[in-house]
Amino acid sequence: MNNYLENLNEEQKQPVLHKDGPLIVIAGAGSGKTRVLTYRIVHLLNQGVDPLNILALTFTNKAASEMKKRISEITSESISRNLWMGTFHSIFARILRSEAPLIGFPRNFTIYDTYDSEKLISNIIKEFKLDKDHYKAKTIRNRISTLKNNFINVESYFKNPELIEIDKSSKREQFGNIYKEYVKRCFKSCVMDFDDLLLKTNELLKKSPEALHKYQDKFKYILVDEYQDTNYSQYLIVKALADRHENLCVVGDDSQSIYSFRGANIDNILNFKKHYPSSKSYKLEQNYRSTKNIVQAANSLINHNILKLDKTIWTNNQTGEKIILNKSLSDSDEGRYVSSNIFELKNNHQLKNSSFAVLYRTNAQSRSIEDALRKINIDYQVFGGLSFYQRKEVKDVIAYLRLIENLNDEESLRRIINFPPRGIGQTTIDKLVILSNEHDISLFDSISKIDQNSRMFSSRTIQKLEDFKNLILSFKIYSGNNNAYETSNLVIHKTKLIDFYRDEGTLESMNRIENIEELLNGVNDFIDQQLEIFEGDNSLSKYLQDVALYSETDKEIKSEKVSLMSIHMAKGLEFPIVYVVGLEENLFPSIMSINSREDIEEERRLFYVAMTRAKEKLILSHCEQRFKWGNIIDCEPSRFLSEIDENFIKNINTSRNYIRQKIDEKKLRIKKIPNKNLKKINLSSISKIKNPLININLNEKVYHERFGRGVVEDIEGEGDNIRAKINFKSGGEKKILLKFAKLKIIK
C-alpha cells in the first residue's frame, strides 16, 4: 500500500498529500484526475482516517465503481466497502432512508422515475379538467424539476410574483396549483421523485440541526468529482456538510462545463476561492491522452473564452499529425467521407472498429453517418440513444408509411391511430379488435364495418374513426402517383407531427423535430441515389424495403464497433481517432446559443471537449449545404474553426464539383453552380473527352461509396445511357449509369 505514490507525477502528488483544509484541483482533459481522487482517498486511509468518515460524490455509478475497485485493489475490499462513495442521488437517498421521519416521510418511501412523475401529473391535469394543449405533462414535469433544483418549493413559488407571471404569460396560470397538488399526492403516497432526493436533503439539513450536526461530524473528509457540473441544490448540500471541518476537495475542469441545460452552474467552480478563502489550488496541466498538435489546437480554441480559470495544458506525447479539416458538399457527402476514411484507415493500419468515434452536436446527425457506414458494412453502435431508425418519432412516421403501403399492418395502425392525439382511446381500439375478430378482417377494414346506428360506438367516435380512415386512404392514393419523399413530406405535415412536438416546447421535443427533419433528409437521399441506378425505383414501397433491411442490420450485435454519440455523451471518454461532424454556424454553435456570450462560451467548451477526446488523430468536418424542410440551405463554417491556430490544421476538400441533373429543385438536393466562371465548350469536341469509366472492362473490380466493393458483370447502352451491371458484395446486383457513377477501379 505504501508504494502508491510512485504512480503519481509531482503535480498529482501535491493534492494527494494535502490533508486538512479546503482544496480545489483544476484538472485538464486527460490529466489523470480520477487517479488523483482515488489516491487521495487511499492516502487518507493510510494516514489513519476511518473510511466511514470519508464521503466521495460522483455523477455516474461507473465513476464510483471504478474508483472503489481501484481502492480495494490497493487497500482491501472490506475497507473500500465502508466508504461513503456514490452518486449524489444514491448517497442522499441513503441519508433520507435513515432520516426521513424528521421531515415527515417514512423510511420506506418510494422513488418515482421520470415516467412515474409524468403519469401522476397527467392524471392531475385530467382531474383539473385543464386544456391539454396548454398543460402538457412533460412540460409541467420539467418546470417542476427546474424549480426544485433551484431550491424553490411550493411555498416559495407562491411568494414569487415573477414566477407566477411567467406561467401566466405561458397560458399556464394553474401551474402553481398543479405543483401544489403534485407535491401533496407524492407526500400522501410516500413518494419522492429524483429531484426530491436533492430538495429533501437540503430541507433536512436546514430544518433539523440534529441531522446536520450528525452528518457534519460523520463526513470529516468530502471529495467531489466533476465539480463544474454541480447545480445550486448540490452546492448547498456540499457546503452545509463541509461547514464544520472544511476538509473539502473538489476536482473539475471549468473548460469542460457543458451541462447548464440541466442546471449545472459553472460559478460553483469559478468562485470556489471566494466560497473558501483559505483554500489551496492545484493544477493538473499535463495531458497524458493526446498528441501535441491536438492539445495545442484545443488550447488555442478555449483561450477565446473569457470566463475561465488560468491554466495551460501541455503534453510530452509525440507531436502527431495535424488536425484534418474536411469540407464536404452536403451532409450525405460528409457521411460518405467519414465512412470511406474509416474504411481506408482500418485497412491501411489494421485498426479495429472500436478505434473510431464519430461525435456530433445533435443526435439527428447520426442518420447520414449510419447510412454511410451501413452501406460499406462497417459495424457501429449509437450511444446515448437509440439507433436513428429505432427512435420513437422516426418509428411513428415509418408506421404511417407502412400503413399506407399495407392497410392490413395491424401493429402500425395501433401505433399511430391516436398519435398525434385525435380522441381515439384504448377502449375504442379494444372494440375495433372485437369487431375485426367477429368478421375476420383487419383493424383498418373493421372501421368501414361500423354501422352509423351501432351501439358499440358513439356518433362522435364513429366520425373520428371515419376521419382517420379517410386520411390514410388519401395518403395511399397520393403515394400511388408520387415518390417516397413527396409522400413522406405530405404525411408529416398533414398529421401535424411537427406542431405537436413544437407545442411541447421541451428540449427533448425539439430533438424529436430535428430527427423527423433528418428522416425527411434520408428519404430525399434515397430519391437522389435512385437517379444513379438505371431504371431506379423511387417509390414508397422500395424505400420501406430499404429501411426494413437497415433495421435487420441494426439487430446484429458485435463487440467491435465504431462509436457514434453526441458530444455530451462522449465526455469522459477517449478514442484513438475522432471525427467531429457538422461544424457549421447555427448547428455548432447551436442557433439557440448565439444570442449570449455565456451560451457561446459553453458551446466553445463543448467543442473543446470534443477535440480532447482524440488520442492520435482528429478530423473536423463541415458542409457547404444542408437539406432542411425541402430547401437547400447554404452553410457557413462554424466560427470555432477560425479560432483554432492554423498551424495545427490541414485543410482538405471533398466537395464534389459536378452539375447534377435538374429534377424538381424543390424536392431534391441540387448544387447550383454560378456561371460566371464557366467557359464555353465546343460541342464538336465532346467526343474527344475521355472518361476512364466509359472504358471500364468486364470483370473489373470496382469500389462504390455507397455499395462497397463489386465486380462488373455486363456493360450495355450507348452515349449518356451507358450502364454497367455490377454485383456488389454487400449491395447485391445494381445497374449503374456511368454518367453519374461514383466508382473507383480497384487495381
XYZ file of C-alpha atoms in Angstrom:
747
model
C 0.000 0.000 0.000
C 2.911 2.328 0.725
C 4.238 2.459 -2.870
C 1.115 4.015 -4.401
C 2.710 7.486 -4.546
C 5.218 6.169 -7.087
C 2.377 6.077 -9.646
C 1.909 9.852 -9.482
C 3.743 12.770 -11.053
C 4.724 15.795 -8.949
C 1.614 17.782 -9.922
C -0.623 14.865 -8.911
C 1.187 14.205 -5.628
C 0.533 17.650 -4.159
C -3.291 17.416 -3.825
C -2.971 13.771 -2.763
C -0.632 14.696 0.126
C -2.736 17.723 1.147
C -4.583 16.523 4.241
C -6.585 19.231 6.017
C -8.389 22.297 4.740
C -10.298 23.012 1.523
C -8.640 22.458 -1.840
C -9.556 22.671 -5.489
C -7.879 20.606 -8.196
C -8.191 22.108 -11.668
C -7.717 19.030 -13.819
C -7.286 19.494 -17.551
C -8.504 16.942 -20.074
C -6.550 13.678 -19.898
C -4.533 14.802 -16.856
C -5.418 11.907 -14.551
C -7.999 13.486 -12.222
C -9.614 10.131 -11.386
C -6.212 8.816 -10.321
C -5.729 11.848 -8.054
C -9.134 11.371 -6.396
C -8.522 7.651 -5.950
C -5.041 8.053 -4.478
C -6.100 10.945 -2.244
C -8.659 8.612 -0.639
C -6.009 5.869 -0.362
C -3.624 8.361 1.267
C -6.260 9.492 3.783
C -6.861 5.844 4.705
C -3.115 5.314 5.023
C -2.988 8.311 7.396
C -5.460 6.586 9.694
C -8.731 8.204 8.585
C -11.719 5.911 9.151
C -13.342 5.005 5.791
C -16.721 5.730 7.402
C -15.617 9.370 7.744
C -14.943 9.802 4.000
C -17.663 10.956 1.585
C -16.939 10.818 -2.168
C -19.586 12.170 -4.565
C -19.624 11.397 -8.295
C -22.017 11.942 -11.182
C -22.079 8.395 -12.509
C -22.240 4.955 -10.949
C -19.490 3.914 -13.344
C -17.074 6.512 -11.967
C -17.872 5.491 -8.385
C -17.495 1.755 -9.035
C -14.191 2.203 -10.890
C -12.726 4.273 -8.042
C -13.983 1.807 -5.435
C -12.498 -1.119 -7.351
C -9.094 0.579 -7.592
C -9.139 1.499 -3.890
C -9.997 -2.083 -2.905
C -7.079 -3.365 -5.015
C -4.645 -1.087 -3.161
C -6.160 -1.459 0.328
C -8.801 -4.147 0.807
C -12.391 -4.787 -0.160
C -13.549 -4.519 3.458
C -12.071 -1.016 3.742
C -13.443 0.241 0.403
C -16.867 -1.146 1.263
C -17.100 1.201 4.259
C -16.513 4.328 2.189
C -19.496 6.570 1.548
C -18.951 6.668 -2.196
C -21.545 7.019 -4.956
C -23.635 9.427 -6.996
C -25.262 12.461 -5.427
C -28.701 10.841 -5.725
C -27.659 7.471 -4.293
C -25.851 8.972 -1.297
C -28.660 11.399 -0.466
C -31.267 8.658 -0.825
C -29.229 6.671 1.687
C -29.276 9.597 4.122
C -33.006 10.148 3.630
C -33.766 6.457 4.221
C -32.361 6.950 7.686
C -33.605 10.455 8.475
C -36.881 10.795 6.524
C -39.132 10.826 9.665
C -37.516 14.141 10.615
C -39.222 15.748 7.581
C -42.457 13.796 7.852
C -41.693 10.908 5.470
C -41.494 7.199 6.292
C -38.166 5.469 5.751
C -39.680 3.129 3.163
C -40.644 5.917 0.724
C -40.922 5.099 -2.991
C -38.747 6.832 -5.586
C -40.537 7.884 -8.777
C -38.710 7.973 -12.067
C -39.483 10.463 -14.839
C -42.231 8.308 -16.359
C -43.970 7.846 -12.990
C -43.877 11.587 -12.353
C -45.298 12.419 -15.765
C -48.081 9.872 -15.329
C -49.099 11.375 -11.996
C -49.015 14.920 -13.414
C -51.086 13.769 -16.395
C -53.768 12.417 -14.039
C -53.827 15.692 -12.102
C -54.241 17.703 -15.309
C -57.118 15.408 -16.306
C -58.812 15.718 -12.923
C -58.447 19.507 -13.007
C -60.084 19.435 -16.471
C -57.375 21.641 -17.937
C -56.652 22.222 -21.623
C -54.090 19.577 -22.641
C -52.740 21.848 -25.376
C -51.540 24.298 -22.729
C -50.873 21.816 -19.933
C -48.638 19.039 -21.221
C -47.413 16.605 -18.580
C -43.817 16.579 -19.833
C -43.622 20.388 -19.866
C -45.100 20.634 -16.370
C -42.721 17.973 -15.025
C -39.681 19.762 -16.482
C -40.854 23.030 -14.944
C -41.287 21.416 -11.516
C -37.828 19.813 -11.847
C -36.194 23.173 -12.615
C -37.861 24.823 -9.616
C -36.846 22.018 -7.248
C -33.215 22.088 -8.419
C -33.161 25.812 -7.676
C -34.479 25.085 -4.181
C -37.876 26.612 -4.929
C -40.618 24.645 -3.175
C -44.371 25.261 -3.472
C -44.396 27.843 -0.709
C -41.508 29.776 -2.301
C -43.218 29.636 -5.682
C -46.427 31.281 -4.439
C -44.393 34.020 -2.757
C -42.646 34.869 -6.056
C -44.833 37.101 -8.304
C -42.266 36.924 -11.128
C -42.517 33.128 -11.382
C -46.319 33.279 -11.280
C -46.336 35.881 -14.054
C -44.067 33.710 -16.248
C -46.553 30.835 -16.067
C -49.498 33.161 -16.591
C -47.951 34.560 -19.773
C -47.430 30.967 -20.988
C -51.177 30.336 -20.506
C -50.442 28.005 -17.602
C -51.862 30.089 -14.761
C -52.862 26.873 -12.952
C -49.267 25.609 -12.806
C -48.883 26.558 -9.140
C -51.961 24.543 -8.204
C -50.688 21.542 -10.205
C -47.295 21.815 -8.454
C -49.059 22.006 -5.073
C -51.296 19.016 -5.846
C -48.348 17.006 -7.222
C -46.349 17.532 -4.027
C -49.453 16.726 -1.932
C -50.061 13.470 -3.840
C -46.405 12.447 -3.575
C -46.431 13.067 0.150
C -49.721 11.196 0.602
C -48.336 8.263 -1.379
C -44.980 8.359 0.427
C -43.198 9.134 -2.797
C -40.102 11.145 -3.745
C -39.015 11.884 -7.280
C -35.364 12.249 -8.359
C -35.368 15.977 -7.717
C -36.784 15.445 -4.223
C -33.668 13.494 -3.264
C -31.770 16.788 -3.504
C -34.562 19.107 -2.348
C -35.491 16.985 0.676
C -31.850 16.531 1.701
C -31.490 20.309 1.684
C -34.713 20.584 3.659
C -33.474 18.002 6.164
C -30.159 19.776 6.764
C -31.905 23.152 7.082
C -34.774 22.116 9.333
C -33.023 19.580 11.516
C -29.896 20.823 13.359
C -29.645 17.315 14.820
C -29.274 15.718 11.378
C -26.948 18.482 10.153
C -24.547 18.067 13.088
C -24.675 14.280 12.783
C -23.502 14.255 9.173
C -21.079 17.154 9.590
C -19.358 15.107 12.301
C -19.529 11.949 10.260
C -18.077 13.283 7.000
C -14.726 14.658 8.104
C -13.372 14.484 4.545
C -15.528 15.222 1.494
C -14.454 14.762 -2.135
C -16.498 15.869 -5.159
C -15.772 14.765 -8.716
C -16.721 16.878 -11.771
C -17.429 19.873 -9.575
C -18.088 22.077 -12.622
C -21.271 20.037 -13.232
C -22.883 20.668 -9.838
C -26.129 22.633 -9.625
C -27.287 25.061 -6.944
C -29.004 22.425 -4.824
C -25.914 20.166 -4.849
C -23.710 23.122 -3.953
C -25.880 23.934 -0.924
C -25.770 20.346 0.371
C -21.994 20.022 -0.026
C -21.426 23.412 1.607
C -23.651 22.515 4.558
C -21.939 19.162 5.132
C -18.427 20.637 4.853
C -19.012 23.703 7.029
C -17.682 22.170 10.267
C -14.351 20.642 9.175
C -13.923 22.298 5.757
C -11.894 19.322 4.566
C -13.469 19.653 1.155
C -11.668 18.552 -2.004
C -13.283 19.356 -5.337
C -11.922 18.237 -8.688
C -13.038 19.584 -12.032
C -12.294 21.439 -15.226
C -14.075 24.688 -15.989
C -13.243 24.126 -19.666
C -15.486 21.050 -19.611
C -18.563 22.664 -18.053
C -21.227 21.724 -20.629
C -24.405 20.886 -18.715
C -26.099 24.209 -17.985
C -29.243 22.897 -19.737
C -29.766 20.514 -16.846
C -28.975 23.042 -14.136
C -25.171 22.898 -13.827
C -23.696 26.174 -12.573
C -20.137 26.966 -13.700
C -19.946 29.654 -10.988
C -19.562 26.871 -8.398
C -16.069 26.068 -9.658
C -15.129 29.596 -10.794
C -15.976 31.057 -7.365
C -14.615 28.250 -5.184
C -11.841 30.511 -3.852
C -14.455 33.105 -2.848
C -16.535 30.496 -1.045
C -13.428 29.104 0.707
C -10.848 31.919 1.025
C -8.373 29.670 2.857
C -8.438 27.014 0.128
C -5.384 25.813 -1.788
C -5.426 25.477 -5.574
C -3.653 22.758 -7.525
C -3.414 22.362 -11.261
C -3.075 19.207 -13.309
C -1.823 20.564 -16.601
C -0.017 17.615 -18.142
C -2.136 15.764 -20.678
C -1.394 12.036 -20.987
C -4.016 11.358 -23.653
C -3.459 13.359 -26.825
C -0.705 14.391 -29.222
C 0.950 17.804 -29.005
C -0.937 19.032 -32.079
C -4.318 18.147 -30.585
C -3.515 19.606 -27.153
C -2.158 22.878 -28.550
C -5.033 23.235 -31.016
C -7.567 22.734 -28.196
C -5.724 25.330 -26.108
C -5.873 27.859 -28.941
C -9.644 27.354 -29.122
C -10.525 27.563 -25.423
C -8.338 30.650 -24.924
C -11.101 32.615 -26.657
C -13.305 32.141 -23.570
C -13.352 34.985 -21.051
C -14.933 33.088 -18.130
C -12.219 30.592 -17.259
C -9.580 29.664 -14.726
C -5.939 30.215 -15.586
C -4.188 27.045 -16.795
C -2.089 25.849 -19.735
C -2.437 22.224 -20.768
C 0.727 20.586 -22.169
C 1.959 17.124 -23.052
C 5.161 15.144 -23.529
C 3.432 12.931 -26.079
C 4.567 12.860 -29.717
C 3.742 15.784 -31.990
C 1.392 13.662 -34.102
C -0.452 14.517 -37.297
C -2.041 17.860 -37.987
C -5.791 18.069 -37.436
C -7.648 17.408 -40.684
C -10.332 19.932 -41.605
C -12.691 18.484 -44.206
C -15.237 20.397 -46.281
C -17.998 18.358 -47.926
C -20.733 19.405 -50.315
C -23.580 18.031 -48.204
C -24.295 16.068 -45.047
C -24.652 12.903 -47.131
C -21.246 13.524 -48.674
C -19.928 14.153 -45.186
C -21.229 10.763 -44.092
C -19.624 9.078 -47.080
C -16.322 10.873 -46.423
C -16.287 9.698 -42.798
C -17.167 6.103 -43.699
C -14.658 5.850 -46.559
C -11.940 7.425 -44.376
C -12.622 4.891 -41.618
C -12.531 2.119 -44.246
C -9.194 3.365 -45.575
C -7.549 3.831 -42.156
C -8.776 0.414 -40.990
C -7.290 -1.359 -43.977
C -4.060 0.619 -44.161
C -3.236 0.386 -40.454
C -5.074 -2.828 -39.415
C -7.217 -0.934 -36.903
C -10.284 -2.168 -35.046
C -13.696 -0.518 -35.401
C -13.501 0.412 -31.731
C -10.592 2.756 -32.543
C -13.026 5.196 -34.150
C -15.637 7.587 -32.761
C -17.917 9.998 -34.596
C -19.181 12.906 -32.479
C -21.986 15.338 -33.303
C -23.890 18.237 -31.724
C -27.384 16.712 -32.042
C -28.493 13.082 -32.208
C -30.336 13.701 -35.502
C -26.956 13.982 -37.247
C -26.275 10.296 -36.784
C -28.553 9.386 -39.715
C -26.220 10.276 -42.563
C -23.283 8.668 -40.728
C -25.265 5.493 -40.007
C -26.420 5.197 -43.602
C -22.880 5.602 -44.952
C -21.312 3.114 -42.522
C -24.050 0.600 -43.177
C -23.527 0.738 -46.945
C -19.937 -0.474 -46.648
C -20.600 -2.978 -43.841
C -18.789 -1.182 -41.051
C -20.350 -2.100 -37.717
C -21.300 0.780 -35.455
C -23.144 1.476 -32.241
C -25.154 4.564 -31.359
C -24.668 5.624 -27.729
C -26.844 7.870 -25.659
C -29.954 6.962 -27.531
C -31.417 4.505 -29.962
C -30.222 3.887 -33.458
C -31.796 6.547 -35.672
C -34.477 4.296 -37.159
C -35.391 2.993 -33.704
C -36.215 6.392 -32.223
C -39.877 6.867 -31.308
C -40.664 9.798 -33.570
C -38.925 8.116 -36.520
C -40.798 4.850 -35.914
C -44.059 6.837 -35.759
C -43.501 8.309 -39.227
C -42.410 4.914 -40.577
C -45.596 3.372 -39.104
C -47.717 5.846 -41.087
C -45.811 4.980 -44.254
C -46.142 1.233 -43.655
C -49.885 1.508 -43.076
C -50.228 3.482 -46.311
C -48.381 0.744 -48.125
C -50.182 -2.104 -46.357
C -53.587 -1.345 -44.833
C -53.529 -4.722 -43.086
C -50.496 -3.803 -40.990
C -52.120 -4.039 -37.538
C -49.096 -3.030 -35.449
C -48.556 0.136 -37.459
C -52.237 1.073 -37.097
C -52.161 0.505 -33.354
C -49.115 2.734 -33.097
C -50.500 5.791 -34.877
C -54.302 5.630 -34.768
C -54.217 8.077 -31.851
C -50.891 9.787 -32.445
C -50.827 12.698 -32.550
C -53.865 12.537 -30.219
C -57.134 12.578 -32.131
C -59.523 11.335 -29.441
C -59.425 7.619 -30.286
C -58.725 5.924 -26.978
C -57.786 2.394 -25.946
C -61.429 1.485 -25.292
C -62.282 2.275 -28.908
C -59.312 0.235 -30.157
C -60.417 -2.709 -27.993
C -63.884 -2.540 -29.589
C -62.303 -2.470 -33.065
C -60.390 -5.620 -32.169
C -63.663 -7.342 -31.221
C -65.245 -6.244 -34.499
C -62.267 -7.384 -36.596
C -62.278 -10.773 -34.859
C -66.026 -11.217 -35.418
C -65.752 -10.561 -39.147
C -62.230 -11.936 -39.592
C -60.970 -8.714 -41.152
C -58.152 -6.281 -40.449
C -58.451 -3.496 -37.901
C -58.477 -0.945 -40.705
C -61.280 -2.722 -42.556
C -63.257 -3.050 -39.351
C -63.623 0.756 -39.313
C -65.685 0.501 -42.510
C -67.863 -2.146 -40.884
C -69.095 0.211 -38.191
C -72.760 0.971 -38.641
C -73.888 4.529 -38.005
C -76.528 3.126 -35.698
C -74.050 0.920 -33.835
C -74.372 0.971 -30.075
C -70.719 -0.024 -29.645
C -69.521 3.443 -30.626
C -70.797 6.948 -30.071
C -71.551 9.070 -33.133
C -68.601 11.301 -32.204
C -66.221 8.310 -32.072
C -67.568 6.994 -35.392
C -66.777 10.347 -37.010
C -63.222 10.360 -35.622
C -62.597 6.839 -36.941
C -64.039 7.810 -40.338
C -61.770 10.873 -40.485
C -58.742 8.724 -39.693
C -59.654 6.150 -42.343
C -60.153 8.835 -44.994
C -56.836 10.448 -44.056
C -54.937 7.181 -44.569
C -56.773 6.411 -47.836
C -55.973 9.872 -49.194
C -52.295 9.245 -48.385
C -52.457 5.912 -50.201
C -53.921 7.479 -53.343
C -51.288 10.209 -53.241
C -48.419 7.744 -52.833
C -49.516 5.908 -55.997
C -48.703 8.988 -58.082
C -45.767 10.457 -56.149
C -42.354 9.397 -54.927
C -41.339 8.408 -51.392
C -40.112 11.891 -50.453
C -43.281 13.682 -51.579
C -45.457 11.151 -49.749
C -43.404 11.326 -46.539
C -43.424 15.113 -46.621
C -47.214 15.167 -47.037
C -47.756 12.694 -44.178
C -45.557 14.642 -41.745
C -47.304 17.942 -42.446
C -50.906 16.685 -42.743
C -50.684 14.751 -39.463
C -49.213 17.863 -37.764
C -46.487 15.842 -36.038
C -44.206 18.884 -36.043
C -46.873 21.102 -34.464
C -47.426 18.515 -31.741
C -43.777 18.460 -30.684
C -43.320 22.204 -31.139
C -46.194 22.824 -28.722
C -44.460 20.687 -26.088
C -41.650 23.218 -26.089
C -39.099 20.978 -24.362
C -35.501 20.280 -25.338
C -36.461 16.655 -25.977
C -39.340 17.651 -28.283
C -37.024 19.953 -30.238
C -34.675 17.000 -30.703
C -37.613 14.933 -31.970
C -38.424 17.615 -34.552
C -34.788 17.536 -35.698
C -34.986 13.753 -36.059
C -38.147 13.961 -38.191
C -36.433 16.563 -40.350
C -33.435 14.270 -40.664
C -35.696 11.379 -41.654
C -37.013 13.517 -44.499
C -33.423 14.252 -45.495
C -32.824 10.496 -45.565
C -35.822 9.898 -47.840
C -34.528 12.642 -50.111
C -31.115 10.959 -50.193
C -32.842 7.720 -51.193
C -34.507 9.502 -54.136
C -31.179 11.068 -55.042
C -29.445 7.711 -55.009
C -32.025 6.133 -57.292
C -31.005 8.576 -60.041
C -27.697 6.806 -60.348
C -29.274 3.405 -60.872
C -30.701 2.590 -64.301
C -34.481 2.325 -64.008
C -34.163 3.225 -60.332
C -37.273 2.828 -58.185
C -38.122 5.906 -56.074
C -41.422 4.550 -54.756
C -42.536 4.393 -51.160
C -42.514 0.591 -51.378
C -38.846 0.484 -52.336
C -37.890 2.951 -49.594
C -39.687 0.923 -46.923
C -37.918 -2.202 -48.130
C -34.554 -0.470 -47.735
C -35.425 0.767 -44.250
C -36.561 -2.727 -43.219
C -33.217 -4.173 -44.314
C -31.422 -1.477 -42.366
C -33.335 -2.403 -39.255
C -32.343 -6.023 -39.615
C -28.722 -4.974 -39.819
C -29.126 -2.937 -36.630
C -30.045 -6.099 -34.761
C -26.618 -7.654 -35.281
C -24.619 -7.402 -32.080
C -20.849 -7.403 -32.395
C -18.185 -6.460 -29.902
C -16.056 -4.318 -32.205
C -17.973 -1.267 -33.406
C -17.460 2.330 -34.412
C -18.893 4.594 -31.695
C -21.482 7.214 -32.663
C -22.582 9.665 -29.986
C -23.369 13.242 -29.094
C -20.501 15.253 -27.643
C -22.319 15.462 -24.305
C -22.335 11.681 -24.176
C -18.618 11.495 -25.074
C -17.438 13.469 -22.039
C -15.029 11.362 -20.003
C -14.252 9.009 -22.903
C -11.283 8.775 -25.265
C -10.610 7.200 -28.652
C -7.542 6.874 -30.899
C -9.332 8.505 -33.846
C -12.185 11.013 -33.520
C -14.400 12.664 -36.156
C -16.357 15.785 -35.186
C -19.012 16.470 -37.843
C -21.496 19.228 -38.618
C -19.225 22.130 -37.652
C -21.430 24.857 -39.104
C -22.995 28.047 -37.800
C -26.471 27.540 -36.271
C -25.687 23.865 -35.807
C -22.486 24.116 -33.802
C -22.716 26.588 -32.155
C -26.406 25.866 -31.867
C -28.807 28.515 -33.162
C -30.290 28.555 -29.641
C -26.946 29.638 -28.167
C -25.803 32.542 -30.339
C -27.530 35.375 -28.511
C -25.427 35.485 -25.363
C -21.743 35.336 -24.598
C -22.310 32.809 -21.802
C -24.084 30.394 -24.160
C -21.430 30.791 -26.861
C -18.721 30.104 -24.306
C -20.471 26.900 -23.259
C -20.716 25.834 -26.918
C -16.970 26.522 -27.237
C -16.336 24.387 -24.152
C -18.408 21.658 -25.767
C -16.195 21.784 -28.869
C -13.142 21.691 -26.595
C -14.488 18.510 -25.008
C -14.985 17.003 -28.481
C -11.425 17.822 -29.586
C -9.836 16.447 -26.425
C -11.493 13.024 -26.824
C -8.936 12.217 -29.547
C -5.667 10.493 -28.663
C -3.869 10.211 -32.013
C -5.904 11.624 -34.878
C -8.624 14.306 -35.041
C -10.779 15.034 -38.079
C -13.115 18.048 -38.126
C -15.804 18.295 -40.796
C -18.348 20.782 -42.132
C -20.685 21.018 -45.139
C -21.376 23.640 -47.765
C -25.077 22.792 -47.798
C -27.718 21.006 -45.767
C -31.169 19.955 -46.898
C -33.797 21.276 -44.492
C -37.530 21.011 -44.952
C -37.463 20.749 -48.725
C -34.920 23.533 -49.208
C -31.199 23.645 -49.732
C -29.568 25.736 -47.038
C -26.145 27.216 -47.631
C -23.984 26.684 -44.564
C -21.218 28.767 -43.057
C -18.296 27.071 -41.327
C -18.504 27.264 -37.534
C -16.862 30.344 -36.036
C -14.926 27.960 -33.798
C -12.912 26.617 -36.737
C -11.341 30.025 -37.358
C -10.382 30.210 -33.672
C -8.062 27.208 -33.913
C -4.449 28.142 -34.666
C -3.983 27.357 -38.367
C -0.513 25.926 -37.640
C -2.247 22.801 -36.338
C -4.712 22.413 -39.235
C -4.525 20.630 -42.584
C -7.373 21.531 -44.954
C -8.921 19.091 -47.400
C -11.960 19.486 -49.661
C -14.165 16.567 -50.600
C -16.883 18.714 -52.188
C -17.968 17.158 -55.468
C -17.833 19.751 -58.218
C -20.254 18.456 -60.738
C -23.602 19.603 -62.108
C -26.423 17.360 -61.196
C -29.452 16.690 -63.356
C -32.269 19.158 -62.640
C -35.096 17.127 -61.200
C -37.544 19.155 -59.143
C -35.265 21.549 -57.284
C -37.866 21.983 -54.563
C -37.586 18.334 -53.559
C -34.039 17.317 -54.346
C -30.651 18.486 -53.203
C -29.269 20.270 -56.274
C -25.931 22.057 -56.385
C -26.356 25.319 -58.283
C -23.105 26.361 -59.889
C -22.726 30.025 -60.833
C -21.959 30.507 -64.484
C -19.611 33.482 -64.190
C -16.522 31.288 -64.234
C -17.709 28.744 -66.755
C -16.084 28.526 -70.186
C -17.982 27.801 -73.377
C -17.320 24.319 -74.685
C -17.106 23.409 -78.351
C -19.765 20.715 -78.631
C -17.976 19.103 -81.548
C -15.080 18.301 -79.271
C -17.059 16.434 -76.660
C -16.354 13.068 -78.227
C -12.644 13.685 -77.660
C -13.127 13.963 -73.912
C -12.330 10.631 -72.363
C -13.917 9.361 -69.188
C -11.876 6.436 -67.933
C -15.030 4.848 -66.533
C -16.575 4.658 -70.018
C -13.826 2.192 -70.897
C -14.453 0.071 -67.843
C -13.891 -3.609 -68.549
C -15.876 -6.757 -67.800
C -14.842 -8.494 -64.563
C -13.227 -5.244 -63.414
C -13.140 -4.836 -59.639
C -14.595 -1.516 -58.518
C -15.409 0.356 -55.321
C -18.560 2.439 -54.778
C -19.012 4.876 -51.839
C -22.472 3.503 -51.048
C -22.485 -0.089 -52.239
C -18.883 -1.004 -51.418
C -16.804 -3.475 -53.470
C -18.165 -5.078 -56.602
C -17.388 -6.813 -59.895
C -18.508 -5.606 -63.364
C -20.648 -8.347 -64.929
C -22.047 -6.597 -68.013
C -21.897 -3.295 -69.945
C -24.730 -2.102 -72.170
C -26.241 1.005 -73.763
C -24.580 3.895 -75.546
C -23.937 7.633 -75.098
C -25.332 9.009 -71.844
C -27.125 5.695 -71.249
C -24.005 3.548 -70.956
C -24.520 1.445 -67.870
C -22.689 -1.286 -66.069
C -24.267 -4.222 -64.280
C -22.232 -4.628 -61.130
C -22.548 -7.311 -58.485
C -21.728 -5.671 -55.160
C -20.644 -7.825 -52.258
C -22.934 -6.096 -49.787
C -25.461 -4.313 -52.004
C -26.263 -7.077 -54.480
C -26.648 -6.568 -58.234
C -27.077 -2.978 -59.468
C -27.233 -1.299 -62.875
C -25.147 1.851 -62.608
C -25.341 4.721 -65.069
C -21.694 5.605 -65.747
C -22.740 9.211 -66.408
C -23.402 9.595 -62.663
C -21.042 6.899 -61.474
C -19.130 7.315 -58.212
C -16.836 4.383 -58.906
C -13.185 3.722 -58.231
C -11.344 0.987 -60.097
C -9.544 -1.367 -57.711
C -6.173 -2.370 -59.050
